[in-house]
Coordinates of C-alpha atoms in Angstrom, one line a residue:
M1 CA 24.3 -24.9 85.0
L2 CA 20.5 -25.2 85.8
T3 CA 20.7 -27.4 88.9
G4 CA 20.3 -26.2 92.4
T5 CA 17.8 -24.1 94.4
V6 CA 16.2 -20.8 93.6
P7 CA 18.4 -18.0 94.9
P8 CA 17.1 -16.4 98.1
T9 CA 17.2 -12.8 96.7
D10 CA 15.4 -11.2 93.8
K11 CA 18.7 -10.1 92.3
G12 CA 20.0 -13.7 92.4
V13 CA 16.9 -14.9 90.6
V14 CA 17.3 -12.3 87.9
S15 CA 20.9 -13.1 87.4
A16 CA 20.2 -16.9 87.2
V17 CA 17.5 -16.3 84.5
C18 CA 19.8 -14.0 82.6
D19 CA 22.7 -16.6 82.7
A20 CA 20.4 -19.4 81.5
Y21 CA 18.9 -17.5 78.5
S22 CA 22.3 -16.1 77.6
F23 CA 23.5 -19.7 77.3
I24 CA 20.6 -20.5 75.0
A25 CA 21.3 -17.4 72.9
R26 CA 24.9 -18.5 72.4
E27 CA 24.2 -22.1 71.8
G28 CA 21.1 -21.7 69.6
A29 CA 18.1 -24.0 69.4
H30 CA 17.4 -27.2 67.4
T31 CA 15.3 -26.2 64.4
A32 CA 12.8 -29.0 64.7
Y33 CA 12.2 -28.3 68.4
A34 CA 11.8 -24.6 67.9
E35 CA 9.3 -25.1 65.0
A36 CA 7.3 -27.7 67.0
V37 CA 6.9 -25.4 70.0
A38 CA 6.1 -22.4 67.8
E39 CA 3.4 -24.2 65.8
A40 CA 2.0 -25.7 69.0
F41 CA 1.4 -22.2 70.4
G42 CA -0.3 -20.7 67.3
Y43 CA 2.4 -19.5 64.9
T44 CA 1.6 -20.4 61.3
V45 CA 4.0 -21.9 58.8
E46 CA 3.7 -18.7 56.8
Q47 CA 4.6 -16.5 59.8
L48 CA 7.7 -18.6 60.6
R49 CA 8.8 -18.5 56.9
S50 CA 8.5 -14.7 56.8
I51 CA 11.2 -14.2 59.6
P52 CA 14.7 -15.5 60.2
A53 CA 14.7 -19.1 61.4
E54 CA 17.1 -18.1 64.2
S55 CA 14.6 -15.7 65.7
H56 CA 12.3 -18.4 67.0
M57 CA 14.0 -20.7 69.6
G58 CA 11.1 -22.6 71.2
L59 CA 10.7 -20.0 74.0
S60 CA 7.1 -19.1 73.4
C61 CA 3.8 -20.1 75.0
G62 CA 1.6 -18.2 72.6
N63 CA 1.4 -15.9 69.6
P64 CA 0.6 -12.4 70.9
V65 CA 1.0 -10.6 67.6
A66 CA -1.8 -12.7 66.1
V67 CA -4.4 -11.1 68.4
A68 CA -2.9 -7.7 69.1
S69 CA -4.5 -5.9 66.2
V70 CA -1.2 -4.1 65.4
K71 CA -1.8 -1.3 62.9
E72 CA 0.5 0.5 60.5
G73 CA 2.4 3.4 62.0
E74 CA 2.0 2.2 65.6
T75 CA 4.7 1.8 68.2
V76 CA 5.0 -1.7 69.6
L77 CA 7.1 -2.9 72.5
D78 CA 8.0 -6.5 73.2
L79 CA 9.2 -7.2 76.7
G80 CA 11.6 -10.1 76.9
S81 CA 12.0 -10.1 73.1
G82 CA 14.6 -13.0 72.9
A83 CA 15.9 -13.5 69.4
G84 CA 13.2 -11.3 67.9
I85 CA 10.3 -13.5 66.7
D86 CA 7.4 -11.2 67.9
V87 CA 9.3 -8.0 67.1
F88 CA 9.7 -9.0 63.5
L89 CA 6.1 -10.1 63.1
A90 CA 5.0 -6.7 64.6
A91 CA 7.4 -4.9 62.3
Q92 CA 5.7 -6.3 59.3
K93 CA 2.4 -4.7 60.5
V94 CA 3.7 -1.3 61.7
G95 CA 5.6 -0.7 58.5
P96 CA 8.3 1.8 57.9
K97 CA 6.4 4.6 59.6
G98 CA 5.9 2.6 62.8
Q99 CA 8.4 1.3 65.3
A100 CA 8.9 -2.2 66.8
I101 CA 11.1 -2.3 69.9
G102 CA 12.4 -5.3 71.7
M103 CA 13.8 -5.3 75.2
D104 CA 15.7 -8.2 76.9
I105 CA 17.9 -8.6 79.9
S106 CA 20.4 -10.8 78.0
T107 CA 23.1 -9.1 76.0
D108 CA 23.6 -12.3 74.1
M109 CA 19.9 -12.4 73.1
V110 CA 20.0 -8.8 72.1
N111 CA 23.0 -9.3 69.9
R112 CA 21.4 -12.3 68.3
A113 CA 18.2 -10.3 67.7
R114 CA 20.1 -7.5 66.1
K115 CA 21.9 -9.9 63.7
N116 CA 18.5 -11.3 62.8
A117 CA 17.2 -7.8 62.1
F118 CA 20.1 -7.2 59.8
K119 CA 19.4 -10.3 57.9
Q120 CA 15.8 -9.3 57.5
G121 CA 16.8 -5.8 56.3
Y122 CA 15.4 -3.9 59.3
R123 CA 17.3 -0.9 60.6
P124 CA 16.8 1.3 63.6
P125 CA 14.7 3.2 64.5
Q126 CA 12.0 1.1 62.8
V127 CA 13.3 -2.0 64.6
V128 CA 15.3 -1.5 67.7
F129 CA 16.6 -4.0 70.3
I130 CA 17.7 -2.7 73.7
Q131 CA 19.4 -4.6 76.6
T132 CA 17.7 -3.7 79.9
E133 CA 16.5 -5.3 83.1
L134 CA 12.8 -5.6 83.1
T135 CA 12.5 -5.4 86.9
Q136 CA 13.8 -1.8 86.7
P137 CA 12.1 1.4 85.3
L138 CA 12.0 1.0 81.5
P139 CA 13.9 3.5 79.3
V140 CA 10.7 4.4 77.5
A141 CA 8.7 7.7 77.6
T142 CA 5.4 7.9 79.5
A143 CA 2.3 7.5 77.3
S144 CA 4.3 6.7 74.2
V145 CA 3.5 3.1 73.2
D146 CA 0.4 1.8 71.4
C147 CA 0.8 -1.9 72.2
I148 CA 2.9 -3.9 74.6
L149 CA 3.6 -7.6 73.9
S150 CA 5.2 -10.2 76.1
N151 CA 5.6 -13.9 75.5
C152 CA 6.3 -16.3 78.4
V153 CA 8.5 -13.8 80.2
I154 CA 6.7 -12.2 83.2
N155 CA 6.6 -15.6 85.0
L156 CA 10.4 -15.5 85.0
L157 CA 10.5 -12.4 87.1
P158 CA 10.5 -12.3 90.9
D159 CA 7.1 -11.4 92.3
A160 CA 8.1 -7.9 93.1
G161 CA 9.5 -7.6 89.6
K162 CA 6.3 -8.8 88.1
A163 CA 4.4 -6.1 89.9
A164 CA 6.9 -3.4 89.0
L165 CA 6.9 -4.3 85.3
L166 CA 3.1 -4.3 85.0
K167 CA 3.0 -0.8 86.6
E168 CA 5.6 0.3 84.0
C169 CA 3.5 -1.1 81.3
Y170 CA 0.6 1.1 82.4
R171 CA 2.8 4.1 82.6
I172 CA 4.3 3.9 79.1
L173 CA 1.1 2.9 77.3
K174 CA -0.8 5.7 75.5
P175 CA -4.4 6.3 76.7
G176 CA -6.3 3.5 75.0
G177 CA -3.1 1.5 74.5
R178 CA -3.3 -2.2 74.9
L179 CA -1.3 -4.9 76.7
V180 CA -1.2 -8.4 75.1
V181 CA 0.7 -11.0 77.2
N182 CA 1.1 -14.7 76.7
D183 CA 2.2 -16.4 79.9
I184 CA 2.1 -19.6 82.0
I185 CA -0.2 -19.5 85.0
A186 CA -0.3 -22.1 87.8
K187 CA -3.5 -24.0 88.2
K188 CA -2.9 -24.7 91.9
L189 CA -0.5 -24.1 94.6
L190 CA 2.9 -25.5 93.7
P191 CA 4.7 -27.6 96.3
D192 CA 8.0 -26.4 97.7
T193 CA 9.9 -29.1 95.8
I194 CA 8.9 -27.3 92.6
R195 CA 9.0 -23.8 93.9
S196 CA 12.5 -24.1 95.2
D197 CA 13.9 -25.9 92.1
L198 CA 16.0 -23.5 90.1
S199 CA 15.8 -25.4 86.8
A200 CA 12.0 -25.5 87.1
Y201 CA 12.0 -21.8 87.8
I202 CA 14.1 -21.0 84.7
G203 CA 11.8 -23.4 82.8
C204 CA 8.8 -21.1 83.4
I205 CA 7.0 -23.4 86.0
S206 CA 8.2 -22.4 89.5
G207 CA 7.7 -18.7 89.1
A208 CA 4.1 -19.0 87.7
L209 CA 1.4 -17.1 89.6
Q210 CA -2.0 -18.5 90.2
L211 CA -4.8 -16.8 88.3
E212 CA -6.2 -14.7 91.1
Q213 CA -2.7 -13.5 92.0
Y214 CA -2.1 -12.4 88.4
R215 CA -5.4 -10.7 88.3
A216 CA -4.6 -8.8 91.4
L217 CA -1.3 -7.5 90.0
T218 CA -2.8 -6.3 86.8
K219 CA -5.5 -4.4 88.8
L220 CA -2.9 -3.0 91.1
A221 CA -0.9 -1.7 88.1
G222 CA -4.0 0.2 86.8
F223 CA -5.6 -2.3 84.4
T224 CA -9.1 -2.5 85.7
D225 CA -10.7 -4.8 83.2
A226 CA -7.9 -7.3 82.2
L227 CA -9.2 -10.4 80.4
F228 CA -7.6 -13.8 81.0
V229 CA -8.2 -16.5 78.4
E230 CA -6.8 -20.0 78.7
T231 CA -5.4 -20.9 75.3
G232 CA -5.5 -24.7 75.6
G233 CA -1.9 -25.0 74.5
D234 CA -0.3 -28.3 75.4
L235 CA 2.6 -27.7 77.7
E236 CA 3.7 -31.3 77.2
V237 CA 5.1 -30.2 73.9
Y238 CA 8.1 -29.0 75.8
K239 CA 8.8 -32.6 76.7
S240 CA 7.9 -34.3 73.5
A241 CA 9.2 -31.9 70.9
G242 CA 12.8 -32.9 71.5
P243 CA 16.0 -31.3 73.0
A244 CA 15.8 -27.6 73.7
C245 CA 19.3 -26.5 72.6
S246 CA 22.3 -27.9 71.0
G247 CA 23.9 -28.6 74.4
A248 CA 21.1 -30.9 75.5
P249 CA 21.4 -34.6 74.4
S250 CA 18.4 -36.1 72.7
T251 CA 18.3 -39.0 75.1
S252 CA 18.0 -36.7 78.2
P253 CA 15.1 -37.8 80.4
S254 CA 14.6 -34.3 81.7
T255 CA 11.6 -32.1 81.4
K256 CA 11.8 -29.3 78.8
C257 CA 9.9 -26.0 79.2
C258 CA 10.5 -22.7 77.5
A259 CA 13.4 -24.3 75.6
V260 CA 15.4 -24.8 78.8
T261 CA 16.4 -28.2 80.0
I262 CA 14.9 -28.8 83.5
S263 CA 16.4 -31.2 86.0
T264 CA 14.4 -34.4 86.3
L265 CA 11.6 -34.0 88.9
P266 CA 9.8 -37.1 90.4
E267 CA 6.7 -37.9 88.5
T268 CA 4.7 -37.8 91.7
T269 CA 5.8 -34.2 92.2
I270 CA 5.3 -32.7 88.7
G271 CA 3.7 -35.3 86.5
N272 CA 1.9 -33.9 83.5
L273 CA 2.7 -30.2 83.1
N274 CA -0.9 -29.5 82.1
E275 CA -2.1 -30.6 85.5
W276 CA 0.0 -28.0 87.2
A277 CA -0.1 -25.0 84.8
A278 CA -1.7 -23.6 81.7
S279 CA -0.8 -21.1 78.9
Y280 CA -2.9 -18.0 79.1
Q281 CA -3.4 -14.9 76.9
I282 CA -4.0 -11.7 78.9
Y283 CA -5.6 -8.6 77.3
A284 CA -5.8 -5.2 79.0
K285 CA -6.2 -1.6 78.0
K286 CA -5.1 1.6 79.6
I287 CA -8.3 3.6 80.3
S288 CA -7.9 7.4 80.5
S289 CA -10.1 10.4 80.3
D290 CA -7.4 12.3 78.4
N291 CA -8.6 11.3 75.0
G292 CA -6.3 13.8 73.3
A293 CA -3.1 12.5 74.9
A294 CA -2.5 9.8 72.3
N295 CA -2.2 12.5 69.6
K296 CA 0.5 14.4 71.4
S297 CA 2.5 11.4 72.7
P298 CA 6.3 11.7 72.7
P299 CA 8.7 9.3 70.9
A300 CA 9.0 6.1 72.9
L301 CA 12.8 6.2 72.6
D302 CA 14.2 9.7 72.8
R303 CA 17.7 8.5 71.8
W304 CA 17.5 4.9 70.5
W305 CA 21.2 5.1 69.4
D306 CA 22.5 5.3 72.9
A307 CA 21.7 1.6 73.2
Y308 CA 23.8 0.6 70.3
P309 CA 27.6 -0.1 70.4
K310 CA 30.1 2.6 69.6
D311 CA 33.2 4.1 71.1
Y312 CA 34.4 7.7 71.6
L313 CA 37.7 9.4 70.6
T314 CA 38.8 12.7 72.2
S315 CA 39.8 15.6 70.1
G316 CA 43.4 15.0 71.2
E317 CA 43.3 11.4 70.0
V318 CA 41.9 12.4 66.6
A319 CA 44.5 15.2 66.4
S320 CA 47.3 12.7 67.0
L321 CA 45.9 10.6 64.1
L322 CA 45.9 13.7 61.8
R323 CA 49.5 14.6 62.7
D324 CA 50.9 11.1 62.2
P325 CA 52.1 10.8 58.6
D326 CA 52.2 7.0 58.8
R327 CA 48.5 6.7 59.6
S328 CA 46.0 6.3 56.8
D329 CA 43.8 3.7 58.2
Y330 CA 41.0 6.1 59.4
A331 CA 38.3 8.3 58.0
I332 CA 36.7 11.3 59.6
I333 CA 33.0 11.7 58.6
D334 CA 31.2 15.0 59.0
V335 CA 27.4 14.3 59.1
R336 CA 26.3 17.9 59.4
E337 CA 24.2 19.6 56.8
N338 CA 24.0 23.3 56.3
D339 CA 25.4 24.0 59.8
R340 CA 28.9 22.9 58.6
V341 CA 29.8 26.1 56.8
G342 CA 31.9 27.4 59.7
G343 CA 34.7 25.0 59.1
H344 CA 35.6 21.4 59.3
V345 CA 38.1 19.0 61.0
L346 CA 41.0 18.6 58.6
G347 CA 40.3 15.9 56.0
S348 CA 36.7 15.5 56.9
I349 CA 34.3 13.9 54.3
Q350 CA 30.7 15.0 54.4
W351 CA 28.1 12.3 54.5
R352 CA 24.9 13.9 55.6
A353 CA 23.0 12.3 58.5
D354 CA 19.6 12.8 56.7
A355 CA 20.7 10.4 54.0
F356 CA 22.9 8.1 56.0
A357 CA 20.5 5.3 56.9
V358 CA 19.4 4.8 53.2
S359 CA 23.0 4.8 52.0
L360 CA 24.5 2.4 54.5
D361 CA 25.3 -0.2 51.8
K362 CA 27.2 2.4 49.8
F363 CA 29.0 3.7 52.9
Y364 CA 30.0 0.2 53.9
D365 CA 31.4 -0.5 50.4
K366 CA 33.6 2.6 50.8
Y367 CA 34.7 2.3 54.4
G368 CA 34.2 -1.4 55.3
K369 CA 37.9 -2.0 55.4
T370 CA 38.8 1.3 57.2
K371 CA 40.1 0.5 60.7
Q372 CA 38.7 3.6 62.4
V373 CA 35.6 5.5 61.1
I374 CA 35.1 8.6 63.2
F375 CA 31.8 10.5 63.0
Y376 CA 31.0 14.0 64.2
C377 CA 28.3 16.6 64.1
G378 CA 28.1 19.8 66.1
S379 CA 28.2 18.2 69.5
S380 CA 28.2 14.5 68.5
R381 CA 25.5 13.8 70.9
G382 CA 22.9 13.5 68.2
R383 CA 23.6 13.0 64.5
G384 CA 27.2 11.9 64.8
S385 CA 26.4 9.3 67.5
R386 CA 23.3 8.1 65.6
C387 CA 25.2 7.5 62.4
A388 CA 28.0 5.8 64.3
A389 CA 25.4 3.5 65.8
W390 CA 23.9 2.7 62.4
Y391 CA 27.3 1.9 61.0
Q392 CA 28.5 -0.3 63.9
D393 CA 25.2 -2.2 63.8
Y394 CA 25.8 -2.8 60.1
L395 CA 29.3 -4.0 60.8
N396 CA 28.1 -6.4 63.4
G397 CA 25.5 -7.7 61.1
E398 CA 28.1 -8.4 58.4
G399 CA 30.4 -10.0 61.0
N400 CA 33.0 -7.4 60.1
T401 CA 35.7 -6.8 62.7
E402 CA 38.2 -4.9 60.3
S403 CA 36.3 -1.6 60.7
K404 CA 34.9 0.1 63.8
A405 CA 32.7 3.1 64.4
Y406 CA 33.8 5.9 66.7
V407 CA 32.3 9.3 67.7
L408 CA 34.4 12.4 68.1
E409 CA 33.8 13.4 71.7
G410 CA 32.4 17.0 71.9
G411 CA 32.0 17.2 68.1
Y412 CA 33.0 20.2 66.0
Y413 CA 32.1 22.7 68.8
G414 CA 34.6 20.9 71.1
W415 CA 37.5 20.9 68.5
R416 CA 40.4 22.9 69.8
Y417 CA 43.0 22.6 67.1
P418 CA 42.7 25.5 64.6
D419 CA 45.8 24.3 62.7
L420 CA 43.9 21.1 62.0
M421 CA 40.8 22.7 60.4
D422 CA 40.1 22.9 56.7
G423 CA 37.4 22.8 54.1
A424 CA 35.8 19.4 53.6
S425 CA 35.3 17.5 50.4
S426 CA 31.6 16.6 49.7
L427 CA 30.3 13.2 48.7

C-alpha cells in the first residue's frame, strides 16, 4: 500500500496520505509502540492514563498541549487530530464551558476519535470531531479560536496546502490567539530518492520543509514573530520502538516514522533519521490592534451537528409510517419547548432539546431498541437535527445498529397532513 512514488499532483498526495492513515485507524496500533513513541516525545504516564489507550497511536512528534497554556473556557482546535490524543488532553483543561475541536481528513480516524470520546464521557459540543480536508478552507468562523494545535501533520500536506492551512490558522484565531505546532523539519536538502518515495512522504520525512522555508510560510500567513524550538526528540524511536500497526510484522527491516511502515531505503541514502530531520515546536501569536475583538468573537462552529451522522425522512415517509397499522418500530420525538403549543405530529413524544444532552442515557434506555427514532422541531434545521446527531453519536459509541436517528425534513412547519396531527404526550 505504501510503496511507489509520490503522486505528481497535490490532490494525489492528499489522497495517498488519507488512504494510509485510514488504514492505520482501521487496523489500530501496537500498545507498546504507541506508548514508546508518546513518551519519547514528552507525554507523561499520567497523561496517557487519563485518556483512552486507543487515542494515542504513535503518530506524534511532540506534546503541544503541555506548552499551549490552555485555560478553562477556551476554544481549542487540533488540526489532524487522529484518534484524539491532544483533543482529550485539551478538553481536560478547557472544561465543560470550553470547547475542544478535532479535525482530520480521514473518516476512519474521525470515527475512531468519536468512539474514544464516547468512552471518555465527552459529548458535543464540548468535544467535537469533524472530517475535513486541511488543504481547503476550514469550516470555522473567523476570529473564533483561542488556541490551535497540530502534531506532526503539516509536513504531510503538499507545499501549497501547508501555506493555505497556515493562512487559515491566522484567519480563525482570535486577536492574541496562539498557534502551537509540533512538526518535523528537514535539516538539509533531501535528495530526490527520498523526496520521491511515497512511503517516506507518508512517514513524515519527504514532505518536511527546511527551517527557513517553514519560517517564510508562517510569516506569509501573518505570524510575524513565530518561534521555532528544536525539541531534541529522537526520531530513531520510530525505528526502535517496534512495529507501527498490527499489519506490520515485528521482523520487518523497514524504517518506521509517524507510525507508518516505510519502505526500506538504502542506509547511504537515509541513514540515521536524526541526521536528516528534527522535531520542532513552533509558537506563534496572532497580533491585532483590535483588542476588543476577542470579547465579541463568534462560536467557532455555528452548527457542529451538521458534521455528525444522521438521515432525513420526508413528511410523506413519516405519514406512511403513521398510517401503517403493522408498524410500531418507530418513535417520533418533538424536541420543541413552549413553541409546540400549536399542535403536534400524531403520536409525538416531547423530549425537550434543552435537556436532551444530559438525559441521553435515559433516552437510550427507552429507545435504544427502536428501529427508527425521528426527531423534529419547528424547521428541524436546529434543535431536531442537533438532538438526532447527539443520539446517533451515542448509538455509534455503544456499537448499536438496532436503532437509528432520523430528522423529519422540514419539521413541524413543513407538515402537510392535518389528519395526522394531535396533542402530544409529555415526558
